[in-house]
Tab-separated table of C-alpha atoms and ligand atoms in Angstrom:
chain	number	residue	atom	x	y	z
A	1	MET	CA	0.000	0.000	0.000
A	2	ARG	CA	2.696	2.466	0.996
A	3	ARG	CA	4.638	1.758	-2.181
A	4	ARG	CA	1.501	2.509	-4.207
A	5	GLU	CA	1.023	5.757	-2.280
A	6	LEU	CA	4.577	6.829	-2.948
A	7	LEU	CA	4.180	6.158	-6.623
A	8	GLY	CA	1.044	8.274	-6.820
A	9	GLY	CA	-1.929	6.325	-5.419
A	10	ALA	CA	-5.211	8.210	-5.080
A	11	ALA	CA	-5.651	7.262	-1.405
A	12	ALA	CA	-2.764	9.537	-0.524
A	13	VAL	CA	-4.438	12.515	-2.182
A	14	ALA	CA	-7.623	12.086	-0.179
A	15	ALA	CA	-5.771	12.137	3.149
A	16	TRP	CA	-4.832	15.849	2.946
A	17	GLY	CA	-8.472	16.871	2.790
A	18	ALA	CA	-9.445	14.742	5.773
A	19	THR	CA	-10.376	16.748	8.886
A	20	ARG	CA	-8.240	16.164	11.956
A	21	SER	CA	-9.027	17.044	15.491
A	22	PHE	CA	-6.853	19.572	17.298
A	23	ALA	CA	-8.980	20.478	20.289
A	24	ARG	CA	-6.530	23.076	21.673
A	25	ALA	CA	-5.698	24.684	18.358
A	26	ARG	CA	-8.168	27.571	18.305
A	27	ALA	CA	-6.983	28.926	21.633
A	28	LEU	CA	-3.324	28.970	20.615
A	29	ARG	CA	-1.475	31.935	19.106
A	30	VAL	CA	1.518	30.475	17.314
A	31	GLY	CA	4.336	32.535	15.799
A	32	VAL	CA	6.574	31.095	13.076
A	33	VAL	CA	9.933	32.766	12.342
A	34	GLY	CA	11.046	32.303	8.747
A	35	GLY	CA	9.266	32.336	5.403
A	36	GLY	CA	11.379	29.716	3.654
A	37	ILE	CA	9.889	26.414	2.555
A	38	VAL	CA	10.121	24.933	6.074
A	39	GLY	CA	8.501	27.858	7.930
A	40	ALA	CA	5.846	28.201	5.216
A	41	SER	CA	4.928	24.508	5.472
A	42	ILE	CA	4.752	24.698	9.270
A	43	ALA	CA	2.573	27.841	9.141
A	44	LEU	CA	0.275	26.166	6.621
A	45	HIS	CA	-0.161	22.992	8.662
A	46	LEU	CA	-0.794	24.947	11.868
A	47	ALA	CA	-3.283	27.311	10.240
A	48	ARG	CA	-5.191	24.440	8.603
A	49	ALA	CA	-5.520	22.849	12.033
A	50	GLY	CA	-7.139	26.036	13.346
A	51	ALA	CA	-4.280	27.757	15.226
A	52	LYS	CA	-3.979	31.566	15.157
A	53	VAL	CA	-0.761	31.718	13.168
A	54	THR	CA	1.510	34.707	12.554
A	55	LEU	CA	4.515	34.127	10.302
A	56	PHE	CA	7.365	36.636	10.608
A	57	GLU	CA	9.714	36.928	7.638
A	58	LYS	CA	12.409	39.595	7.550
A	59	ALA	CA	12.631	39.753	3.724
A	60	GLY	CA	9.966	37.926	1.706
A	61	PRO	CA	8.747	34.417	0.811
A	62	ALA	CA	11.620	32.038	-0.050
A	63	GLN	CA	14.364	34.644	0.225
A	64	GLY	CA	16.865	32.477	2.137
A	65	ALA	CA	18.386	29.083	1.249
A	66	THR	CA	15.100	28.073	-0.365
A	67	GLN	CA	15.458	30.335	-3.394
A	68	ASN	CA	18.965	28.957	-4.023
A	69	SER	CA	18.093	25.281	-3.652
A	70	PHE	CA	18.477	22.505	-6.211
A	71	ALA	CA	15.201	21.200	-4.750
A	72	TRP	CA	15.666	17.487	-5.376
A	73	VAL	CA	13.188	15.618	-3.193
A	74	ASN	CA	14.852	12.382	-2.207
A	75	ALA	CA	15.598	9.741	0.419
A	76	PHE	CA	19.255	9.086	-0.401
A	77	VAL	CA	21.168	9.224	2.873
A	78	PRO	CA	23.275	6.484	4.497
A	79	ASP	CA	21.530	6.686	7.897
A	80	THR	CA	18.560	4.287	7.887
A	81	HIS	CA	16.452	6.226	10.396
A	82	TYR	CA	16.988	9.527	8.632
A	83	ARG	CA	16.139	7.796	5.362
A	84	SER	CA	12.801	6.646	6.807
A	85	LEU	CA	11.990	10.232	7.869
A	86	ARG	CA	12.723	11.401	4.332
A	87	ILE	CA	10.534	8.657	2.870
A	88	GLU	CA	7.700	9.875	5.101
A	89	SER	CA	8.200	13.317	3.607
A	90	LEU	CA	8.098	11.972	0.058
A	91	LEU	CA	4.784	10.342	0.957
A	92	ALA	CA	3.552	13.631	2.395
A	93	TYR	CA	4.516	15.462	-0.818
A	94	ARG	CA	2.482	12.940	-2.820
A	95	GLU	CA	-0.502	13.871	-0.672
A	96	LEU	CA	-0.006	17.629	-0.954
A	97	ASP	CA	1.054	17.968	-4.586
A	98	ARG	CA	-2.353	17.993	-6.280
A	99	PRO	CA	-4.544	19.531	-3.530
A	100	LEU	CA	-2.136	22.446	-3.079
A	101	GLY	CA	-1.212	22.787	-6.773
A	102	LEU	CA	2.524	22.350	-6.158
A	103	LEU	CA	3.167	21.273	-9.784
A	104	MET	CA	5.903	18.884	-8.698
A	105	THR	CA	7.845	16.861	-11.223
A	106	TRP	CA	7.912	13.145	-10.422
A	107	GLY	CA	10.453	12.049	-13.014
A	108	GLY	CA	12.689	9.921	-10.806
A	109	TYR	CA	16.464	10.064	-10.470
A	110	VAL	CA	19.341	8.653	-12.465
A	111	ASN	CA	22.838	8.231	-11.051
A	112	TRP	CA	25.550	7.132	-13.425
A	113	GLY	CA	29.336	7.061	-13.443
A	114	ALA	CA	32.087	6.858	-16.037
A	115	THR	CA	35.087	5.553	-14.086
A	116	ALA	CA	35.591	2.484	-11.896
A	117	ALA	CA	35.693	4.706	-8.786
A	118	GLU	CA	32.406	6.331	-9.789
A	119	ALA	CA	30.875	2.887	-10.376
A	120	ARG	CA	31.603	2.042	-6.730
A	121	THR	CA	29.913	5.264	-5.582
A	122	VAL	CA	26.904	4.567	-7.816
A	123	GLN	CA	26.598	1.058	-6.336
A	124	GLU	CA	26.856	2.411	-2.768
A	125	ASN	CA	24.161	4.962	-3.525
A	126	ALA	CA	21.911	2.293	-5.057
A	127	ALA	CA	22.350	0.105	-1.973
A	128	GLN	CA	20.844	2.836	0.214
A	129	LEU	CA	17.309	2.039	-0.916
A	130	ALA	CA	17.911	-1.718	-1.247
A	131	ASP	CA	16.203	-2.613	2.045
A	132	THR	CA	13.170	-0.395	1.465
A	133	PRO	CA	10.060	-1.046	-0.641
A	134	TYR	CA	11.383	1.626	-3.043
A	135	ALA	CA	14.420	-0.271	-4.363
A	136	VAL	CA	16.280	1.175	-7.309
A	137	ARG	CA	16.685	-0.411	-10.751
A	138	THR	CA	20.176	-0.989	-12.141
A	139	LEU	CA	20.530	0.165	-15.757
A	140	ASN	CA	22.807	-0.834	-18.597
A	141	ALA	CA	23.728	1.655	-21.311
A	142	ALA	CA	20.831	0.615	-23.595
A	143	GLU	CA	18.297	0.923	-20.777
A	144	LEU	CA	19.635	4.343	-19.801
A	145	ALA	CA	19.385	5.501	-23.406
A	146	MET	CA	15.808	4.188	-23.600
A	147	LEU	CA	14.834	5.920	-20.352
A	148	ASN	CA	15.568	9.295	-21.832
A	149	PRO	CA	16.654	9.824	-25.433
A	150	ALA	CA	17.626	13.438	-24.588
A	151	LEU	CA	20.508	12.139	-22.438
A	152	SER	CA	23.837	11.238	-23.979
A	153	PRO	CA	25.691	9.545	-21.094
A	154	GLY	CA	28.910	8.653	-22.949
A	155	GLU	CA	31.063	5.833	-21.559
A	156	MET	CA	29.179	4.423	-18.581
A	157	SER	CA	30.609	2.292	-15.761
A	158	ALA	CA	27.402	1.878	-13.692
A	159	ALA	CA	23.931	3.423	-13.482
A	160	PHE	CA	20.637	3.117	-11.637
A	161	PHE	CA	17.180	4.658	-11.695
A	162	SER	CA	15.022	5.484	-8.683
A	163	ALA	CA	11.363	6.082	-9.478
A	164	VAL	CA	10.444	7.619	-6.134
A	165	ASP	CA	12.371	10.891	-6.383
A	166	GLY	CA	10.950	14.151	-7.565
A	167	HIS	CA	11.811	17.793	-7.835
A	168	LEU	CA	10.068	21.113	-7.576
A	169	ASP	CA	10.406	24.853	-8.019
A	170	PRO	CA	11.223	25.863	-4.416
A	171	VAL	CA	10.111	29.481	-4.776
A	172	PHE	CA	6.821	28.505	-6.417
A	173	VAL	CA	6.073	25.809	-3.829
A	174	THR	CA	6.871	28.165	-0.928
A	175	ARG	CA	4.547	30.760	-2.431
A	176	GLN	CA	1.830	28.099	-2.748
A	177	PHE	CA	2.311	27.250	0.942
A	178	PHE	CA	2.005	30.976	1.746
A	179	ALA	CA	-1.173	31.323	-0.310
A	180	HIS	CA	-2.838	28.284	1.284
A	181	ALA	CA	-1.709	29.367	4.767
A	182	ALA	CA	-3.234	32.810	4.198
A	183	ALA	CA	-6.447	31.203	2.937
A	184	ALA	CA	-6.525	29.180	6.167
A	185	GLY	CA	-6.299	32.405	8.212
A	186	ALA	CA	-2.559	32.798	8.865
A	187	ALA	CA	-1.193	36.358	9.130
A	188	LEU	CA	1.940	36.525	6.984
A	189	LYS	CA	4.093	39.483	8.000
A	190	PHE	CA	6.930	40.530	5.711
A	191	PRO	CA	9.196	42.343	5.754
A	192	CYS	CA	9.116	41.882	9.510
A	193	GLU	CA	12.243	40.962	11.431
A	194	VAL	CA	12.141	39.165	14.760
A	195	GLN	CA	14.474	41.105	17.060
A	196	GLY	CA	13.748	39.738	20.516
A	197	LEU	CA	11.601	37.434	22.630
A	198	THR	CA	9.788	38.407	25.828
A	199	PHE	CA	9.503	35.722	28.506
A	200	ARG	CA	7.573	35.659	31.782
A	201	GLY	CA	9.633	33.228	33.760
A	202	ALA	CA	10.213	30.299	31.441
A	203	ARG	CA	6.993	30.963	29.483
A	204	LEU	CA	7.028	32.897	26.219
A	205	ALA	CA	4.843	36.014	26.216
A	206	ALA	CA	5.608	37.902	23.005
A	207	VAL	CA	7.794	38.307	19.957
A	208	ARG	CA	9.448	41.704	19.459
A	209	THR	CA	9.696	42.589	15.787
A	210	SER	CA	10.670	45.475	13.527
A	211	ARG	CA	6.924	46.147	13.273
A	212	GLY	CA	6.084	45.999	16.976
A	213	GLU	CA	5.392	43.415	19.622
A	214	VAL	CA	3.085	40.451	18.964
A	215	ALA	CA	1.731	38.303	21.812
A	216	VAL	CA	2.163	34.584	21.197
A	217	ASP	CA	1.717	31.372	23.173
A	218	ARG	CA	4.154	29.273	21.141
A	219	LEU	CA	6.930	30.023	18.676
A	220	VAL	CA	8.458	27.865	15.949
A	221	VAL	CA	11.882	29.001	14.756
A	222	ALA	CA	12.520	27.976	11.135
A	223	ALA	CA	14.919	30.752	10.226
A	224	GLY	CA	17.467	28.746	8.199
A	225	VAL	CA	21.043	29.913	8.735
A	226	ASP	CA	19.749	32.623	11.110
A	227	THR	CA	18.205	30.055	13.456
A	228	PRO	CA	21.075	30.153	16.018
A	229	ARG	CA	20.615	33.919	16.377
A	230	ILE	CA	16.911	33.516	17.233
A	231	LEU	CA	17.509	30.552	19.544
A	232	ALA	CA	20.103	32.617	21.419
A	233	MET	CA	17.186	34.926	22.340
A	234	ALA	CA	15.831	31.904	24.255
A	235	ASP	CA	19.281	31.144	25.716
A	236	PHE	CA	19.783	28.062	23.572
A	237	ALA	CA	23.096	27.645	21.785
A	238	LEU	CA	23.049	25.899	18.406
A	239	ALA	CA	25.838	25.864	15.852
A	240	LEU	CA	25.483	25.354	12.117
A	241	LYS	CA	28.121	24.582	9.529
A	242	HIS	CA	28.982	27.175	6.933
A	243	ALA	CA	28.056	25.492	3.629
A	244	PRO	CA	27.903	27.616	0.476
A	245	GLY	CA	26.667	26.183	-2.828
A	246	ILE	CA	26.216	27.538	-6.348
A	247	LEU	CA	23.716	26.673	-9.079
A	248	ALA	CA	23.740	27.667	-12.744
A	249	HIS	CA	20.317	28.359	-14.293
A	250	SER	CA	20.123	28.356	-18.101
A	251	LEU	CA	17.715	30.268	-20.273
A	252	PRO	CA	14.545	28.201	-20.909
A	253	LEU	CA	14.606	25.315	-23.371
A	254	ALA	CA	11.833	23.121	-24.781
A	255	PRO	CA	10.895	20.226	-22.466
A	256	LEU	CA	13.727	17.656	-22.431
A	257	THR	CA	13.500	15.591	-19.271
A	258	PRO	CA	11.554	15.262	-16.001
A	259	THR	CA	14.397	13.352	-14.313
A	260	ILE	CA	17.124	14.467	-11.879
A	261	TYR	CA	20.617	13.414	-12.943
A	262	ASP	CA	23.840	12.816	-11.002
A	263	GLY	CA	26.525	12.155	-13.572
A	264	PRO	CA	30.294	11.842	-13.896
A	265	GLY	CA	32.545	14.320	-12.112
A	266	GLY	CA	29.918	15.231	-9.518
A	267	LEU	CA	27.716	16.952	-12.101
A	268	SER	CA	24.028	17.266	-11.074
A	269	PHE	CA	21.276	18.727	-13.222
A	270	LYS	CA	17.560	18.852	-13.865
A	271	GLN	CA	15.111	20.827	-15.984
A	272	MET	CA	12.726	23.135	-14.136
A	273	MET	CA	9.078	23.457	-15.089
A	274	ASP	CA	9.847	26.824	-16.788
A	275	GLY	CA	12.250	24.997	-19.153
A	276	SER	CA	15.495	26.253	-17.620
A	277	VAL	CA	18.182	23.662	-16.937
A	278	VAL	CA	19.667	23.957	-13.458
A	279	GLY	CA	22.822	22.305	-12.248
A	280	THR	CA	26.045	22.311	-10.343
A	281	ASP	CA	29.370	20.511	-10.415
A	282	ALA	CA	31.946	19.390	-7.897
A	283	ALA	CA	34.712	21.740	-9.069
A	284	GLU	CA	36.764	23.174	-6.203
A	285	PRO	CA	36.375	26.969	-6.145
A	286	PRO	CA	39.552	28.836	-7.140
A	287	ASP	CA	41.619	30.445	-4.367
A	288	THR	CA	40.660	34.076	-5.036
A	289	PRO	CA	39.934	36.678	-2.303
A	290	VAL	CA	36.240	36.519	-3.285
A	291	HIS	CA	36.098	32.754	-2.802
A	292	GLN	CA	38.057	32.963	0.441
A	293	ALA	CA	35.471	35.453	1.752
A	294	ILE	CA	32.558	33.226	0.676
A	295	ARG	CA	34.162	30.247	2.414
A	296	LYS	CA	34.096	32.233	5.674
A	297	GLN	CA	30.773	34.066	5.660
A	298	ALA	CA	27.386	34.317	3.956
A	299	ILE	CA	27.849	37.177	1.505
A	300	PRO	CA	26.341	37.759	-1.935
A	301	PHE	CA	28.518	36.719	-4.878
A	302	PRO	CA	30.201	40.052	-5.546
A	303	ASP	CA	31.790	39.552	-8.941
A	304	GLU	CA	29.758	39.429	-12.193
A	305	ALA	CA	32.661	38.091	-14.269
A	306	LEU	CA	33.215	35.198	-11.832
A	307	ARG	CA	29.490	34.559	-11.774
A	308	ALA	CA	29.460	34.187	-15.568
A	309	GLN	CA	32.618	32.060	-15.487
A	310	HIS	CA	31.147	29.541	-12.989
A	311	GLY	CA	27.753	29.538	-14.703
A	312	ASN	CA	29.101	28.943	-18.195
A	313	ARG	CA	31.484	26.215	-16.955
A	314	ILE	CA	28.600	24.295	-15.377
A	315	LEU	CA	26.300	24.752	-18.384
A	316	SER	CA	28.978	23.598	-20.810
A	317	LYS	CA	29.488	20.421	-18.720
A	318	ILE	CA	25.743	19.779	-18.752
A	319	GLY	CA	25.767	20.230	-22.545
A	320	VAL	CA	28.146	17.252	-22.854
A	321	TYR	CA	25.416	14.935	-21.533
A	322	LEU	CA	22.310	16.850	-22.610
A	323	PRO	CA	23.068	17.800	-26.235
A	324	ALA	CA	19.932	19.927	-26.604
A	325	ALA	CA	21.365	22.232	-23.929
A	326	ARG	CA	24.679	22.811	-25.743
A	327	GLY	CA	25.406	26.510	-26.115
A	328	VAL	CA	22.366	27.613	-24.089
A	329	GLY	CA	22.798	31.016	-22.427
A	330	LEU	CA	23.213	31.561	-18.683
A	331	GLN	CA	20.151	33.096	-17.033
A	332	ARG	CA	21.724	33.408	-13.574
A	333	LEU	CA	24.141	31.888	-11.113
A	334	THR	CA	22.900	31.637	-7.553
A	335	LEU	CA	24.944	31.372	-4.380
A	336	GLY	CA	23.131	29.935	-1.360
A	337	PHE	CA	24.049	28.902	2.173
A	338	ARG	CA	22.728	25.590	3.434
A	339	PRO	CA	21.424	25.485	7.026
A	340	ILE	CA	23.358	22.402	8.170
A	341	PRO	CA	23.597	21.505	11.867
A	342	THR	CA	27.124	20.457	12.895
A	343	ASP	CA	26.204	16.745	12.988
A	344	GLU	CA	24.386	17.134	9.628
A	345	MET	CA	21.079	15.875	11.064
A	346	PRO	CA	17.872	17.921	11.424
A	347	VAL	CA	17.207	19.769	14.670
A	348	VAL	CA	13.484	19.580	15.405
A	349	GLY	CA	11.273	19.983	18.437
A	350	VAL	CA	10.718	21.932	21.613
A	351	LEU	CA	13.728	23.502	23.345
A	352	PRO	CA	14.626	21.743	26.602
A	353	ASN	CA	14.924	25.078	28.438
A	354	ALA	CA	11.991	26.980	26.899
A	355	PRO	CA	8.782	24.905	26.702
A	356	ASP	CA	7.015	27.295	24.311
A	357	VAL	CA	9.794	27.540	21.737
A	358	HIS	CA	10.168	24.938	18.990
A	359	VAL	CA	12.842	24.720	16.304
A	360	ALA	CA	12.967	23.211	12.809
A	361	VAL	CA	16.284	23.628	11.035
A	362	THR	CA	17.821	21.192	8.603
A	363	HIS	CA	19.684	20.642	5.425
A	364	SER	CA	17.381	19.026	2.848
A	365	GLY	CA	14.663	21.357	4.074
A	366	VAL	CA	13.036	21.148	0.655
A	367	THR	CA	12.732	17.362	0.973
A	368	LEU	CA	11.617	17.532	4.611
A	369	ALA	CA	9.259	20.549	4.574
A	370	PRO	CA	5.969	18.568	4.459
A	371	ILE	CA	6.837	16.081	7.200
A	372	LEU	CA	8.294	18.816	9.409
A	373	GLY	CA	5.117	20.837	8.855
A	374	ARG	CA	2.910	17.923	9.826
A	375	LEU	CA	4.883	16.726	12.854
A	376	THR	CA	5.593	20.216	14.208
A	377	ARG	CA	1.869	20.989	13.980
A	378	ASP	CA	1.090	17.882	16.039
A	379	GLU	CA	3.766	18.613	18.635
A	380	VAL	CA	2.867	22.299	19.032
A	381	LEU	CA	-0.898	21.804	19.172
A	382	ARG	CA	-1.024	18.533	21.107
A	383	GLY	CA	2.055	18.999	23.259
A	384	SER	CA	3.029	15.501	22.103
A	385	ARG	CA	6.375	14.108	20.948
A	386	ALA	CA	6.580	12.199	17.676
A	387	ASP	CA	8.717	9.057	18.066
A	388	ILE	CA	10.194	9.459	14.603
A	389	LEU	CA	11.692	12.824	15.615
A	390	GLU	CA	13.459	11.557	18.759
A	391	PRO	CA	16.936	11.244	17.157
A	392	TYR	CA	16.726	14.869	15.988
A	393	ARG	CA	15.945	16.676	19.241
A	394	PRO	CA	17.719	19.901	20.226
A	395	GLU	CA	18.694	18.241	23.537
A	396	ARG	CA	21.624	16.550	21.823
A	397	PHE	CA	23.487	19.838	21.699
A	398	SER	CA	25.277	20.085	24.993
A	399	ALA	CA	25.663	23.832	25.402
A	400	VAL	CA	22.197	24.222	26.889
A	401	ARG	CA	21.652	26.647	29.730
A	402	PRO	CA	18.368	26.688	31.654
A	403	HIS	CA	16.347	29.763	30.815
A	404	PRO	CA	16.620	32.355	33.594
A	405	ALA	CA	13.378	32.362	35.589
B	1	FAD	C1	22.944	25.089	-3.356
B	1	FAD	C2	21.907	24.384	-2.507
B	1	FAD	C3	21.362	23.201	-2.966
B	1	FAD	C4	20.409	22.529	-2.183
B	1	FAD	N1	19.835	21.387	-2.674
B	1	FAD	C5	18.861	20.769	-1.963
B	1	FAD	C6	18.172	19.650	-2.522
B	1	FAD	O1	18.451	19.223	-3.653
B	1	FAD	N2	17.200	19.072	-1.780
B	1	FAD	C7	16.866	19.525	-0.528
B	1	FAD	O2	15.978	18.959	0.101
B	1	FAD	N3	17.500	20.606	0.009
B	1	FAD	C8	18.475	21.220	-0.681
B	1	FAD	N4	19.106	22.331	-0.165
B	1	FAD	C9	18.795	22.745	1.206
B	1	FAD	C10	17.471	23.469	1.276
B	1	FAD	O3	17.408	24.433	0.265
B	1	FAD	C11	17.319	24.106	2.642
B	1	FAD	O4	17.470	23.120	3.654
B	1	FAD	C12	15.945	24.755	2.781
B	1	FAD	O5	15.696	25.661	1.750
B	1	FAD	C13	15.853	25.440	4.128
B	1	FAD	O6	14.604	26.082	4.196
B	1	FAD	P1	14.241	26.934	5.467
B	1	FAD	O7	12.850	27.404	5.287
B	1	FAD	O8	14.566	26.157	6.689
B	1	FAD	O9	15.308	28.125	5.449
B	1	FAD	P2	15.397	29.401	4.503
B	1	FAD	O10	14.903	29.122	3.150
B	1	FAD	O11	16.779	29.916	4.635
B	1	FAD	O12	14.370	30.401	5.172
B	1	FAD	C14	14.650	31.016	6.407
B	1	FAD	C15	13.976	32.373	6.365
B	1	FAD	O13	14.062	32.961	7.660
B	1	FAD	C16	14.118	34.358	7.484
B	1	FAD	N5	14.652	34.960	8.709
B	1	FAD	C17	15.899	34.811	9.210
B	1	FAD	N6	16.024	35.534	10.344
B	1	FAD	C18	14.844	36.150	10.566
B	1	FAD	C19	14.367	37.039	11.562
B	1	FAD	N7	15.152	37.462	12.577
B	1	FAD	N8	13.098	37.471	11.480
B	1	FAD	C20	12.301	37.071	10.451
B	1	FAD	N9	12.715	36.248	9.465
B	1	FAD	C21	13.967	35.779	9.523
B	1	FAD	C22	15.041	34.520	6.282
B	1	FAD	O14	14.833	35.756	5.655
B	1	FAD	C23	14.616	33.351	5.407
B	1	FAD	O15	13.667	33.724	4.420
B	1	FAD	C24	20.030	23.050	-0.930
B	1	FAD	C25	20.552	24.281	-0.502
B	1	FAD	C26	21.486	24.952	-1.293
B	1	FAD	C27	22.015	26.285	-0.835
C-alpha cells in the first residue's frame, strides 16, 4: 500500500483533505519565524488545524536558502532512520502535490558514473534504498538511453534509476504554501524581522519585531542559517556549519527531461518546469579573495565576471550529456548557504529550556518541509512528541543553559 502511495496512489491525495481534530488549536497563538519552505509549510499545517498563526519573515517568501536550492526531493542518505523520515516526507509530498497545486515533477532520479571509482559510488548509492520497498533499478547503457533519449551519457561504468524521487520549483512551492496558509487564516508578516523574545519566567509572552510586539503562546523558529541567532534569544546555543553552494540556471529550453541526474565528475542537473536547466558541479572553487570570503561568511557573490565564469562552466558540462542544452545562455548563477547543523542531522522539536519555543532547522529542508510541517503541527498543538523525531531533538546539543526564571 505504501509503495503505491509513494508512486502516486489516489488514497494519498484524499488524506490531505481529511479533517483532523486539534482540540486546543483555536486557543493557541503560534508565531513562526522564517518564510522559507520549512517555515511556510509549518505555518500552513498549523493554520489548517485552526491555530492563530503569525509568520514573521524579515525579507519575503523564499528569500533564504530556499530560493537557491536545487530542490531534489529524495531519500538518499546512508543513515537508515533519517532515510525513513525522508521517505515519510516523500509520501507527504504525494498527498499535498495535487490539492495544493505544487506542480511537482515526479520524473525519478538517475545516477551514473564513467570511471571504476564512480561505479563504486553509484553502487553504494543504489544500496541505500535496497532494504526499502522503493528499491532502485540498475541500468545498462541501452536501458539508460531508452529511459531518456535526450541524455547522452557517454562511456558508462554503472547506473541506476530510482522512481520515487521528484523535484520542484522551491520558490513557487513556498509561495503556494504561503497562499494556502493565508487562505486558512494565517497572518503573513513581511518584511518583519524578529528582534527579541519576551519571557515571563520560562513561558514565552511575546515576539518583538521590527513592526512591533506580537503576543504569542508558542513560537516555531525555522529561520534557516539565522536560526542560532533567534535561539540565542531563548538562551539556547546551536551551531550550524557554513556550507555555500552555487547553481547555474540556463535560459529556458523546450521540455527535455523530467528526471534528476547525477553524472560523472559530480555533475548534477535537472530541468525546471519553466524549461530552464539547473545544475552544479563538484569543481573546487579557485583560491581568489572573493572565494576565500565566501568560504568564511554568507555574503552575496560580488563579482559578475566570476558569476558568468562559474555559470558557463557548469552549463557547458551539462551540454556534454544533454546535447539539446549545448550553447544555451546563462540566465543566472545563484549562491546559497545551506542550514546544516554540525552533525548534519535535522534539529526539530521543543527547546529543553523553553517549553514554548520549537525549532525546525535542517539541510534538505526542501525534501523535509511537508513532514516537518505535519509533525511540528502535532507537537505544538497537542504537546506531544513524535517518536520518529526523537533522534533529531535539540537536547543533543550540549551547550544548553536553563532559561533564567
Ligand atoms: C545550493 C543548494 C542546494 C540545495 N539542494 C537541496 C536539494 O536538492 N534538496 C533539498 O531537500 N534541500 C536542498 N538544499 C537545502 C534546502 O534548500 C534548505 O534546507 C531549505 O531551503 C531550508 O529552508 P528553510 O525554510 O529552513 O530556510 P530558509 O529558506 O533559509 O528560510 C529562512 C527564512 O528565515 C528568514 N529569517 C531569518 N532571520 C529572521 C528574523 N530574525 N526574522 C524574520 N525572518 C527571519 C530569512 O529571511 C529566510 O527567508 C540546498 C541548498 C542549497 C544552498
